[in-house]
Amino acid sequence: LNFSAATNLFGTFSQCTGLQYVPPIIAPNATTLQQTFNRCNSLESVAGLSAPNNTTLLNTFFDCYSLKNIPEMDASKVRDFTNAFISCFSIEKLPSFDTSAGITFTSMCAGMISLAQAPQFNLNGASAGSTAAGAGPLNGMFGAGSLRIATMLNTRRSISYANMILSATELNSIFTNLADVSAHGATITITNNWGTATCNRSIATSKGWTVVG
């Protein structure tokens, strides 16, 4: 599908509840993919998505329950990942894409009950807002009880990995890749993980983090 003339794809397929397949999309001038596939409950595949100037994935795949995978995409200009893949129940793995421009990741992967592995997203840009637990730009980023690999890069604001299946080794990797927040503090929540009792919390606390769980 050639959308070369389009400057946005806001809600293009929103609530097309019978849609099951979308061929490759080319949208070089689109600056928003907000709600593009919002509540496409039967959608199983998007064959390709090229939108290199897109700045938002807000609600892009919201409630796409049947979607099997997320296409590779250039996300290097995306600033808002809020609810991007929320309640995509069938996805087990996300592709690796550049998130370094991202400012907010609120509920990005919430409700992804089959997600086992998350890429090493760079969260360096999420450096403003509240540092309190349960608040800020990373609030509710993950809500996938099946998650076993979730090491992010340069995390600077409070984040929760509660109620997942992260081993002590994986938790230590997460701690190792946290940014130093000694200047303002932040909280990482690791309640009810396989490695909660045996991980090395000092890796995080030595960089100014409060470890809860």
mmCIF file of N, CA and C in Angstrom, residues 54-55 57 70 73-82 84-85 94-105 108-109 118-127 137-138 141-142 151-156:
data_model
loop_
_atom_site.group_PDB
_atom_site.id
_atom_site.type_symbol
_atom_site.label_atom_id
_atom_site.label_comp_id
_atom_site.label_asym_id
_atom_site.label_seq_id
_atom_site.Cartn_x
_atom_site.Cartn_y
_atom_site.Cartn_z
ATOM 1 N N ASN A 54 7.888 8.944 11.076
ATOM 2 C CA ASN A 54 6.861 8.847 12.110
ATOM 3 C C ASN A 54 7.409 9.278 13.469
ATOM 4 N N THR A 55 6.593 10.019 14.226
ATOM 5 C CA THR A 55 7.015 10.498 15.548
ATOM 6 C C THR A 55 6.200 9.913 16.694
ATOM 7 N N LEU A 57 3.838 6.324 18.143
ATOM 8 C CA LEU A 57 3.180 5.019 18.061
ATOM 9 C C LEU A 57 2.076 4.934 19.122
ATOM 10 N N ILE A 70 5.027 -8.013 15.201
ATOM 11 C CA ILE A 70 5.132 -6.601 14.865
ATOM 12 C C ILE A 70 6.177 -6.479 13.754
ATOM 13 N N MET A 73 10.531 -1.913 11.829
ATOM 14 C CA MET A 73 10.232 -0.532 11.443
ATOM 15 C C MET A 73 11.343 0.405 11.896
ATOM 16 N N ASP A 74 11.422 1.542 11.235
ATOM 17 C CA ASP A 74 12.340 2.598 11.638
ATOM 18 C C ASP A 74 11.611 3.472 12.654
ATOM 19 N N ALA A 75 12.015 3.351 13.901
ATOM 20 C CA ALA A 75 11.368 4.133 14.963
ATOM 21 C C ALA A 75 12.298 5.206 15.516
ATOM 22 N N SER A 76 13.291 5.572 14.756
ATOM 23 C CA SER A 76 14.345 6.463 15.257
ATOM 24 C C SER A 76 13.859 7.874 15.576
ATOM 25 N N LYS A 77 12.666 8.263 15.054
ATOM 26 C CA LYS A 77 12.122 9.592 15.348
ATOM 27 C C LYS A 77 10.904 9.533 16.267
ATOM 28 N N VAL A 78 10.547 8.347 16.703
ATOM 29 C CA VAL A 78 9.351 8.199 17.547
ATOM 30 C C VAL A 78 9.634 8.699 18.959
ATOM 31 N N ARG A 79 8.787 9.599 19.433
ATOM 32 C CA ARG A 79 8.934 10.171 20.764
ATOM 33 C C ARG A 79 7.920 9.579 21.758
ATOM 34 N N ASP A 80 6.789 9.129 21.247
ATOM 35 C CA ASP A 80 5.727 8.634 22.126
ATOM 36 C C ASP A 80 5.394 7.181 21.790
ATOM 37 N N PHE A 81 5.691 6.274 22.747
ATOM 38 C CA PHE A 81 5.390 4.854 22.585
ATOM 39 C C PHE A 81 4.224 4.423 23.488
ATOM 40 N N THR A 82 3.449 5.377 23.984
ATOM 41 C CA THR A 82 2.368 5.072 24.911
ATOM 42 C C THR A 82 1.357 4.092 24.304
ATOM 43 N N ALA A 84 1.586 1.474 22.746
ATOM 44 C CA ALA A 84 1.877 1.065 21.362
ATOM 45 C C ALA A 84 1.413 -0.351 21.063
ATOM 46 N N PHE A 85 1.706 -1.284 21.996
ATOM 47 C CA PHE A 85 1.393 -2.697 21.758
ATOM 48 C C PHE A 85 0.506 -3.272 22.870
ATOM 49 N N LEU A 94 9.214 -9.099 20.368
ATOM 50 C CA LEU A 94 9.187 -7.829 19.642
ATOM 51 C C LEU A 94 10.464 -7.658 18.840
ATOM 52 N N PRO A 95 10.390 -7.005 17.677
ATOM 53 C CA PRO A 95 11.614 -6.733 16.922
ATOM 54 C C PRO A 95 12.442 -5.663 17.630
ATOM 55 N N SER A 96 13.694 -5.623 17.312
ATOM 56 C CA SER A 96 14.563 -4.590 17.871
ATOM 57 C C SER A 96 14.492 -3.355 16.989
ATOM 58 N N PHE A 97 14.105 -2.235 17.582
ATOM 59 C CA PHE A 97 14.133 -0.996 16.826
ATOM 60 C C PHE A 97 14.636 0.143 17.699
ATOM 61 N N ASP A 98 15.067 1.193 17.046
ATOM 62 C CA ASP A 98 15.721 2.321 17.708
ATOM 63 C C ASP A 98 14.689 3.132 18.499
ATOM 64 N N THR A 99 14.841 3.139 19.818
ATOM 65 C CA THR A 99 13.918 3.893 20.673
ATOM 66 C C THR A 99 14.606 5.083 21.346
ATOM 67 N N SER A 100 15.763 5.444 20.860
ATOM 68 C CA SER A 100 16.571 6.453 21.551
ATOM 69 C C SER A 100 15.924 7.835 21.580
ATOM 70 N N ALA A 101 14.977 8.104 20.667
ATOM 71 C CA ALA A 101 14.280 9.399 20.673
ATOM 72 C C ALA A 101 13.055 9.377 21.563
ATOM 73 N N GLY A 102 12.716 8.206 22.100
ATOM 74 C CA GLY A 102 11.505 8.065 22.895
ATOM 75 C C GLY A 102 11.538 8.861 24.188
ATOM 76 N N ILE A 103 10.439 9.528 24.494
ATOM 77 C CA ILE A 103 10.298 10.318 25.712
ATOM 78 C C ILE A 103 9.366 9.638 26.700
ATOM 79 N N THR A 104 8.315 9.009 26.186
ATOM 80 C CA THR A 104 7.381 8.307 27.069
ATOM 81 C C THR A 104 7.065 6.921 26.534
ATOM 82 N N PHE A 105 7.054 5.947 27.468
ATOM 83 C CA PHE A 105 6.825 4.537 27.142
ATOM 84 C C PHE A 105 5.702 3.963 28.005
ATOM 85 N N MET A 108 3.524 0.705 27.255
ATOM 86 C CA MET A 108 3.925 0.293 25.903
ATOM 87 C C MET A 108 3.628 -1.177 25.638
ATOM 88 N N CYS A 109 3.982 -2.029 26.592
ATOM 89 C CA CYS A 109 3.834 -3.478 26.417
ATOM 90 C C CYS A 109 2.878 -4.092 27.433
ATOM 91 N N ALA A 118 11.867 -9.219 25.332
ATOM 92 C CA ALA A 118 11.845 -7.829 24.867
ATOM 93 C C ALA A 118 13.245 -7.436 24.421
ATOM 94 N N PRO A 119 13.376 -6.672 23.351
ATOM 95 C CA PRO A 119 14.698 -6.237 22.905
ATOM 96 C C PRO A 119 15.334 -5.272 23.904
ATOM 97 N N GLN A 120 16.598 -4.970 23.695
ATOM 98 C CA GLN A 120 17.282 -3.990 24.539
ATOM 99 C C GLN A 120 16.938 -2.579 24.070
ATOM 100 N N PHE A 121 15.733 -2.147 24.407
ATOM 101 C CA PHE A 121 15.332 -0.799 24.042
ATOM 102 C C PHE A 121 16.166 0.228 24.798
ATOM 103 N N ASN A 122 16.550 1.278 24.096
ATOM 104 C CA ASN A 122 17.306 2.368 24.704
ATOM 105 C C ASN A 122 16.318 3.369 25.293
ATOM 106 N N LEU A 123 16.315 3.502 26.613
ATOM 107 C CA LEU A 123 15.364 4.372 27.306
ATOM 108 C C LEU A 123 15.996 5.688 27.752
ATOM 109 N N ASN A 124 17.092 6.036 27.147
ATOM 110 C CA ASN A 124 17.848 7.225 27.562
ATOM 111 C C ASN A 124 17.011 8.500 27.489
ATOM 112 N N GLY A 125 16.099 8.581 26.504
ATOM 113 C CA GLY A 125 15.314 9.802 26.320
ATOM 114 C C GLY A 125 14.222 9.991 27.360
ATOM 115 N N ALA A 126 13.868 8.923 28.047
ATOM 116 C CA ALA A 126 12.823 9.007 29.078
ATOM 117 C C ALA A 126 13.452 9.477 30.380
ATOM 118 N N SER A 127 13.859 10.722 30.399
ATOM 119 C CA SER A 127 14.653 11.245 31.518
ATOM 120 C C SER A 127 13.985 12.413 32.231
ATOM 121 N N PRO A 137 7.572 8.460 32.988
ATOM 122 C CA PRO A 137 7.463 8.085 31.571
ATOM 123 C C PRO A 137 7.550 6.588 31.291
ATOM 124 N N LEU A 138 7.929 5.784 32.300
ATOM 125 C CA LEU A 138 8.024 4.333 32.113
ATOM 126 C C LEU A 138 6.945 3.587 32.894
ATOM 127 N N MET A 141 5.201 0.199 31.731
ATOM 128 C CA MET A 141 5.768 -0.152 30.423
ATOM 129 C C MET A 141 5.599 -1.631 30.125
ATOM 130 N N PHE A 142 5.829 -2.465 31.150
ATOM 131 C CA PHE A 142 5.676 -3.910 30.987
ATOM 132 C C PHE A 142 4.534 -4.418 31.864
ATOM 133 N N THR A 151 16.197 -6.898 29.489
ATOM 134 C CA THR A 151 17.229 -5.921 29.814
ATOM 135 C C THR A 151 17.117 -4.697 28.914
ATOM 136 N N MET A 152 16.855 -3.548 29.504
ATOM 137 C CA MET A 152 16.797 -2.285 28.780
ATOM 138 C C MET A 152 18.128 -1.550 28.933
ATOM 139 N N LEU A 153 18.330 -0.519 28.139
ATOM 140 C CA LEU A 153 19.553 0.276 28.213
ATOM 141 C C LEU A 153 19.245 1.678 28.731
ATOM 142 N N ASN A 154 20.080 2.166 29.638
ATOM 143 C CA ASN A 154 20.049 3.561 30.087
ATOM 144 C C ASN A 154 18.721 3.978 30.745
ATOM 145 N N THR A 155 18.135 3.087 31.532
ATOM 146 C CA THR A 155 16.908 3.431 32.252
ATOM 147 C C THR A 155 17.211 4.482 33.311
ATOM 148 N N ARG A 156 16.439 5.588 33.299
ATOM 149 C CA ARG A 156 16.690 6.713 34.199
ATOM 150 C C ARG A 156 15.495 7.067 35.085
#
